[in-house]
Amino acid sequence: MISRRGILAMAAAAPFVAGGAARAAPPPSDLGVQLWMVRQSMAQDLGATLEALSDLGVRQVELAGAPELSVGELRRAFDVAGLVCVSGHLPLLQMTDAESDRRIAYALEIGMTSAAAPMPGFADLLEVAPGDRLTALMAHRFSADDWRWNADRLNALGERAKSAGLALAYHNHNVEFADLGGQTAMDLLLERVDPALAHFQLDVGNAVLGGADPFDLLNRCPGRFCSAHLKDWRAPLETTALPASPPSAPFGEGVIDWARWRRASAQAAIATSFIERENMFVGEEVGAVAQALDYFTGLD
């Protein structure tokens, strides 16, 4: 187990490990961190991990993978570290109306202005006991009708969230790019979801993993993507629309042209981009955040 002192020491040393010299400029203001990236560190010491992110220049975060704490405890932890939790991943598509209303209220109490549904659901899932839903979800084979249900459910949830003061998005993995007979699930969602009720959070790495062209998505669907996740994969990458989690790459060492993406993202007016890495050891997490911040600061 890494101690609090160890986590903070990694933050102090990270700029030198990542770039050979201390960061000369703060990170771009639109960049945040998806907390799933540091979930193992948070499990060991939430306060030290958030403080370490703040020391690296992070100011906004997206909630996922944090320890199970009360709203007040989480809000205080963010406040003490000088971080704003602007968004979160909430499993709303696997929740009933009553459950989703409670989760929306939770998001607003923490201070979120938006939330993303990170995984799809299906109609019969809502009849399953909450503790068994993830197992049922993983075993389910999604049809075009299931994706239509998800689009309609996003519209309904988006209306409930909007009336409460929270913007709702859908976050893609790679499975949304499976061929459903001439169109992908992502195509279907983009066609059927009402832009006035829900937007999309484009996970660039997941789109590439699914065999999609994220630049083409921005061009074909202007205004539909209001936030993004930035992550990359090691080469060679075997694309697949089946559930997969290949080794992630440090930024600048993978398969994605991030300089081109940052230009396209700015032109598409994507307001916030959250950096994320997958499949790391706990001792690598904070340093990987520093590497990402250094990389994108250098690009800008």
CSV table of C-alpha atoms in Angstrom, one decimal:
chain,number,residue,atom,x,y,z
A,1,MET,CA,0.0,0.0,0.0
A,2,ILE,CA,1.2,3.5,-0.9
A,3,SER,CA,1.1,6.0,2.0
A,4,ARG,CA,-0.2,9.5,1.9
A,5,ARG,CA,3.3,10.8,1.9
A,6,GLY,CA,4.1,8.5,-1.0
A,7,ILE,CA,1.2,9.7,-3.1
A,8,LEU,CA,2.2,13.3,-2.5
A,9,ALA,CA,5.8,12.6,-3.2
A,10,MET,CA,4.8,11.1,-6.6
A,11,ALA,CA,3.0,14.3,-7.4
A,12,ALA,CA,6.1,16.4,-6.4
A,13,ALA,CA,8.4,14.2,-8.5
A,14,ALA,CA,6.0,13.7,-11.5
A,15,PRO,CA,6.9,16.8,-13.5
A,16,PHE,CA,10.5,15.7,-13.6
A,17,VAL,CA,9.7,12.1,-14.4
A,18,ALA,CA,7.3,13.1,-17.2
A,19,GLY,CA,9.2,15.9,-18.9
A,20,GLY,CA,12.6,16.3,-17.5
A,21,ALA,CA,11.8,19.7,-16.0
A,22,ALA,CA,9.2,21.4,-14.0
A,23,ARG,CA,6.1,22.5,-15.9
A,24,ALA,CA,6.6,26.0,-17.2
A,25,ALA,CA,2.9,26.7,-17.8
A,26,PRO,CA,-0.4,25.6,-16.3
A,27,PRO,CA,-2.4,22.9,-18.2
A,28,PRO,CA,-4.9,24.0,-20.8
A,29,SER,CA,-8.0,25.3,-19.0
A,30,ASP,CA,-10.4,22.9,-20.8
A,31,LEU,CA,-8.5,19.8,-19.5
A,32,GLY,CA,-9.7,17.9,-16.5
A,33,VAL,CA,-9.1,14.4,-15.1
A,34,GLN,CA,-11.4,11.5,-15.1
A,35,LEU,CA,-11.0,10.1,-11.6
A,36,TRP,CA,-11.4,6.5,-12.7
A,37,MET,CA,-7.8,7.0,-13.8
A,38,VAL,CA,-6.6,7.3,-10.2
A,39,ARG,CA,-9.2,5.0,-8.5
A,40,GLN,CA,-6.7,2.8,-6.9
A,41,SER,CA,-4.9,5.8,-5.4
A,42,MET,CA,-8.2,7.2,-4.2
A,43,ALA,CA,-9.0,3.9,-2.5
A,44,GLN,CA,-5.8,4.2,-0.5
A,45,ASP,CA,-6.1,7.9,0.4
A,46,LEU,CA,-8.7,10.0,-1.3
A,47,GLY,CA,-7.5,13.3,0.2
A,48,ALA,CA,-3.9,12.8,-0.7
A,49,THR,CA,-4.8,11.8,-4.2
A,50,LEU,CA,-7.0,14.8,-4.8
A,51,GLU,CA,-4.3,17.0,-3.3
A,52,ALA,CA,-1.7,15.5,-5.6
A,53,LEU,CA,-3.9,16.3,-8.7
A,54,SER,CA,-4.3,19.9,-7.5
A,55,ASP,CA,-0.5,20.2,-7.0
A,56,LEU,CA,-0.2,19.1,-10.7
A,57,GLY,CA,-2.4,22.0,-11.8
A,58,VAL,CA,-5.6,20.1,-12.2
A,59,ARG,CA,-8.7,22.2,-11.4
A,60,GLN,CA,-11.7,20.2,-12.7
A,61,VAL,CA,-12.4,16.5,-12.4
A,62,GLU,CA,-15.1,14.0,-13.4
A,63,LEU,CA,-16.3,11.6,-10.8
A,64,ALA,CA,-16.0,7.8,-11.2
A,65,GLY,CA,-14.4,5.2,-9.1
A,66,ALA,CA,-14.3,7.2,-5.9
A,67,PRO,CA,-14.7,5.5,-2.5
A,68,GLU,CA,-18.3,5.2,-1.3
A,69,LEU,CA,-18.7,8.4,0.8
A,70,SER,CA,-21.6,10.7,1.6
A,71,VAL,CA,-22.2,13.7,-0.6
A,72,GLY,CA,-21.0,16.0,2.1
A,73,GLU,CA,-17.7,14.0,2.6
A,74,LEU,CA,-17.0,14.0,-1.2
A,75,ARG,CA,-17.8,17.7,-1.6
A,76,ARG,CA,-15.5,18.6,1.4
A,77,ALA,CA,-12.7,16.5,-0.1
A,78,PHE,CA,-13.0,18.3,-3.4
A,79,ASP,CA,-13.2,21.7,-1.7
A,80,VAL,CA,-10.2,21.1,0.5
A,81,ALA,CA,-8.1,20.1,-2.6
A,82,GLY,CA,-9.3,23.1,-4.6
A,83,LEU,CA,-11.0,20.9,-7.2
A,84,VAL,CA,-14.3,21.3,-8.8
A,85,CYS,CA,-16.2,18.2,-9.7
A,86,VAL,CA,-17.9,19.4,-12.9
A,87,SER,CA,-19.2,16.1,-14.1
A,88,GLY,CA,-19.6,12.4,-13.2
A,89,HIS,CA,-20.4,9.0,-14.7
A,90,LEU,CA,-23.7,7.9,-13.4
A,91,PRO,CA,-25.3,4.6,-14.4
A,92,LEU,CA,-28.7,6.2,-15.1
A,93,LEU,CA,-29.6,3.9,-18.0
A,94,GLN,CA,-29.5,1.0,-15.5
A,95,MET,CA,-31.8,2.8,-13.1
A,96,THR,CA,-35.5,3.3,-12.5
A,97,ASP,CA,-37.0,6.8,-12.5
A,98,ALA,CA,-36.9,6.9,-8.7
A,99,GLU,CA,-33.3,5.7,-8.6
A,100,SER,CA,-32.2,8.1,-11.3
A,101,ASP,CA,-33.9,11.1,-9.6
A,102,ARG,CA,-31.9,10.3,-6.4
A,103,ARG,CA,-28.7,10.1,-8.4
A,104,ILE,CA,-29.4,13.4,-10.2
A,105,ALA,CA,-29.9,15.1,-6.8
A,106,TYR,CA,-26.7,13.5,-5.6
A,107,ALA,CA,-24.8,14.9,-8.6
A,108,LEU,CA,-26.2,18.4,-8.1
A,109,GLU,CA,-25.3,18.4,-4.4
A,110,ILE,CA,-21.7,17.6,-5.2
A,111,GLY,CA,-21.7,20.5,-7.6
A,112,MET,CA,-21.8,18.9,-11.0
A,113,THR,CA,-23.3,20.8,-13.9
A,114,SER,CA,-23.4,17.7,-16.2
A,115,ALA,CA,-23.3,14.0,-16.0
A,116,ALA,CA,-22.7,11.1,-18.4
A,117,ALA,CA,-24.3,7.8,-18.7
A,118,PRO,CA,-21.3,5.5,-19.2
A,119,MET,CA,-23.0,2.3,-20.2
A,120,PRO,CA,-26.3,1.3,-22.0
A,121,GLY,CA,-29.2,-0.6,-20.4
A,122,PHE,CA,-32.1,-2.5,-21.7
A,123,ALA,CA,-35.8,-2.5,-20.7
A,124,ASP,CA,-35.9,-5.8,-18.7
A,125,LEU,CA,-32.8,-4.8,-16.7
A,126,LEU,CA,-34.9,-2.4,-14.7
A,127,GLU,CA,-36.8,-5.4,-13.3
A,128,VAL,CA,-33.6,-7.0,-12.0
A,129,ALA,CA,-32.5,-6.5,-8.4
A,130,PRO,CA,-29.9,-3.6,-8.3
A,131,GLY,CA,-27.1,-5.9,-7.1
A,132,ASP,CA,-27.6,-8.2,-10.0
A,133,ARG,CA,-27.8,-5.7,-12.8
A,134,LEU,CA,-24.2,-5.5,-13.8
A,135,THR,CA,-24.0,-9.3,-14.3
A,136,ALA,CA,-27.2,-9.2,-16.4
A,137,LEU,CA,-25.8,-6.3,-18.4
A,138,MET,CA,-22.6,-8.0,-19.2
A,139,ALA,CA,-24.4,-11.1,-20.3
A,140,HIS,CA,-26.9,-9.3,-22.6
A,141,ARG,CA,-26.4,-9.2,-26.4
A,142,PHE,CA,-27.7,-5.8,-27.6
A,143,SER,CA,-30.0,-5.6,-30.6
A,144,ALA,CA,-31.0,-2.6,-32.6
A,145,ASP,CA,-34.2,-2.4,-30.6
A,146,ASP,CA,-32.2,-2.3,-27.4
A,147,TRP,CA,-30.3,0.7,-28.8
A,148,ARG,CA,-33.6,2.4,-29.7
A,149,TRP,CA,-34.7,1.8,-26.2
A,150,ASN,CA,-31.5,3.5,-24.9
A,151,ALA,CA,-32.1,6.5,-27.2
A,152,ASP,CA,-35.6,6.9,-26.0
A,153,ARG,CA,-34.6,6.4,-22.4
A,154,LEU,CA,-31.8,9.0,-22.8
A,155,ASN,CA,-34.5,11.5,-24.0
A,156,ALA,CA,-36.7,10.7,-21.0
A,157,LEU,CA,-33.8,10.9,-18.5
A,158,GLY,CA,-32.4,14.0,-20.2
A,159,GLU,CA,-35.7,15.8,-19.7
A,160,ARG,CA,-35.8,14.8,-16.0
A,161,ALA,CA,-32.1,16.0,-15.6
A,162,LYS,CA,-32.7,19.2,-17.4
A,163,SER,CA,-35.7,20.1,-15.3
A,164,ALA,CA,-33.5,19.6,-12.2
A,165,GLY,CA,-30.7,21.7,-13.6
A,166,LEU,CA,-28.3,19.0,-14.8
A,167,ALA,CA,-27.1,18.4,-18.4
A,168,LEU,CA,-27.0,14.8,-19.5
A,169,ALA,CA,-24.7,13.1,-21.9
A,170,TYR,CA,-24.0,9.6,-23.2
A,171,HIS,CA,-20.5,8.3,-23.0
A,172,ASN,CA,-19.4,5.7,-25.6
A,173,HIS,CA,-17.2,2.7,-25.3
A,174,ASN,CA,-16.3,0.7,-28.4
A,175,VAL,CA,-19.4,-1.6,-28.5
A,176,GLU,CA,-21.5,1.3,-29.9
A,177,PHE,CA,-19.6,0.9,-33.2
A,178,ALA,CA,-20.8,-2.6,-34.0
A,179,ASP,CA,-22.5,-3.0,-37.3
A,180,LEU,CA,-26.3,-3.4,-36.9
A,181,GLY,CA,-26.9,-4.0,-40.6
A,182,GLY,CA,-25.9,-0.9,-42.3
A,183,GLN,CA,-25.6,1.5,-39.3
A,184,THR,CA,-23.9,1.4,-36.0
A,185,ALA,CA,-25.4,1.7,-32.6
A,186,MET,CA,-23.8,5.1,-32.3
A,187,ASP,CA,-25.4,6.2,-35.6
A,188,LEU,CA,-28.8,5.1,-34.2
A,189,LEU,CA,-28.3,7.0,-30.9
A,190,LEU,CA,-27.2,10.2,-32.7
A,191,GLU,CA,-30.3,10.0,-35.0
A,192,ARG,CA,-32.8,9.3,-32.2
A,193,VAL,CA,-31.6,11.2,-29.2
A,194,ASP,CA,-33.0,14.7,-29.1
A,195,PRO,CA,-30.2,17.3,-29.0
A,196,ALA,CA,-32.3,19.5,-26.7
A,197,LEU,CA,-32.4,16.8,-24.1
A,198,ALA,CA,-29.0,15.0,-24.2
A,199,HIS,CA,-25.6,15.4,-25.7
A,200,PHE,CA,-22.7,13.1,-26.2
A,201,GLN,CA,-19.3,12.7,-24.5
A,202,LEU,CA,-17.0,11.3,-27.1
A,203,ASP,CA,-14.4,8.9,-25.8
A,204,VAL,CA,-11.8,9.3,-28.5
A,205,GLY,CA,-9.8,6.2,-27.6
A,206,ASN,CA,-12.9,4.0,-27.4
A,207,ALA,CA,-14.1,5.2,-30.7
A,208,VAL,CA,-10.7,4.3,-32.3
A,209,LEU,CA,-10.8,0.9,-30.6
A,210,GLY,CA,-14.2,0.3,-32.1
A,211,GLY,CA,-12.9,1.0,-35.6
A,212,ALA,CA,-14.5,4.4,-35.9
A,213,ASP,CA,-13.0,7.7,-37.0
A,214,PRO,CA,-13.5,10.3,-34.3
A,215,PHE,CA,-12.7,13.2,-36.7
A,216,ASP,CA,-15.5,12.0,-39.0
A,217,LEU,CA,-17.9,11.9,-36.1
A,218,LEU,CA,-17.2,15.5,-35.3
A,219,ASN,CA,-17.6,16.5,-38.9
A,220,ARG,CA,-20.8,14.6,-39.4
A,221,CYS,CA,-22.5,15.5,-36.2
A,222,PRO,CA,-21.6,19.2,-35.4
A,223,GLY,CA,-22.8,20.3,-32.0
A,224,ARG,CA,-23.6,16.9,-30.6
A,225,PHE,CA,-20.4,16.3,-28.7
A,226,CYS,CA,-20.0,18.7,-25.8
A,227,SER,CA,-17.2,16.9,-23.9
A,228,ALA,CA,-14.6,14.3,-24.5
A,229,HIS,CA,-12.4,11.6,-23.0
A,230,LEU,CA,-8.8,11.5,-24.1
A,231,LYS,CA,-7.0,8.2,-24.0
A,232,ASP,CA,-4.7,6.2,-26.3
A,233,TRP,CA,-3.6,2.7,-27.1
A,234,ARG,CA,-0.3,1.0,-27.7
A,235,ALA,CA,0.5,0.0,-31.3
A,236,PRO,CA,-0.3,-2.3,-32.9
A,237,LEU,CA,-4.0,-1.9,-32.1
A,238,GLU,CA,-6.5,-4.5,-33.2
A,239,THR,CA,-9.8,-2.8,-33.5
A,240,THR,CA,-12.9,-4.5,-32.2
A,241,ALA,CA,-16.5,-3.7,-31.3
A,242,LEU,CA,-16.6,-6.4,-28.8
A,243,PRO,CA,-15.9,-5.6,-25.1
A,244,ALA,CA,-12.2,-5.1,-24.8
A,245,SER,CA,-9.6,-3.2,-22.7
A,246,PRO,CA,-6.2,-3.3,-24.4
A,247,PRO,CA,-3.0,-1.7,-22.9
A,248,SER,CA,-3.2,2.0,-22.8
A,249,ALA,CA,-0.3,4.2,-24.0
A,250,PRO,CA,1.3,7.3,-22.6
A,251,PHE,CA,0.1,10.3,-24.6
A,252,GLY,CA,2.3,10.9,-27.6
A,253,GLU,CA,3.3,7.2,-27.7
A,254,GLY,CA,0.1,5.7,-29.0
A,255,VAL,CA,-1.9,5.5,-32.2
A,256,ILE,CA,-3.9,8.8,-32.1
A,257,ASP,CA,-2.7,12.1,-33.6
A,258,TRP,CA,-3.5,14.3,-30.6
A,259,ALA,CA,-2.3,17.6,-32.2
A,260,ARG,CA,-4.9,17.1,-35.0
A,261,TRP,CA,-7.5,16.1,-32.4
A,262,ARG,CA,-6.9,19.2,-30.3
A,263,ARG,CA,-7.4,21.4,-33.3
A,264,ALA,CA,-10.6,19.6,-34.3
A,265,SER,CA,-11.9,19.6,-30.8
A,266,ALA,CA,-11.4,23.4,-30.6
A,267,GLN,CA,-13.2,23.9,-33.9
A,268,ALA,CA,-16.0,21.7,-32.7
A,269,ALA,CA,-16.3,23.8,-29.5
A,270,ILE,CA,-15.9,20.8,-27.2
A,271,ALA,CA,-16.0,22.5,-23.8
A,272,THR,CA,-14.2,20.0,-21.5
A,273,SER,CA,-11.9,17.1,-22.2
A,274,PHE,CA,-11.0,14.6,-19.5
A,275,ILE,CA,-7.7,12.7,-19.6
A,276,GLU,CA,-7.8,9.0,-18.8
A,277,ARG,CA,-5.5,6.0,-18.8
A,278,GLU,CA,-6.5,2.4,-18.4
A,279,ASN,CA,-4.8,-0.7,-16.9
A,280,MET,CA,-2.1,0.8,-14.7
A,281,PHE,CA,-0.6,-0.2,-11.4
A,282,VAL,CA,-1.4,2.1,-8.4
A,283,GLY,CA,2.1,3.5,-8.3
A,284,GLU,CA,1.8,4.7,-11.9
A,285,GLU,CA,-1.5,6.6,-11.7
A,286,VAL,CA,-0.4,10.0,-10.5
A,287,GLY,CA,2.7,10.0,-12.7
A,288,ALA,CA,0.5,9.2,-15.7
A,289,VAL,CA,-1.7,12.2,-15.0
A,290,ALA,CA,1.5,14.4,-14.9
A,291,GLN,CA,2.7,12.9,-18.2
A,292,ALA,CA,-0.7,13.7,-19.8
A,293,LEU,CA,-0.8,17.2,-18.6
A,294,ASP,CA,2.8,17.9,-19.7
A,295,TYR,CA,2.1,16.4,-23.1
A,296,PHE,CA,-1.0,18.5,-23.8
A,297,THR,CA,0.5,21.6,-22.3
A,298,GLY,CA,3.3,21.2,-24.8
A,299,LEU,CA,0.9,20.8,-27.7
A,300,ASP,CA,-1.0,24.0,-26.8
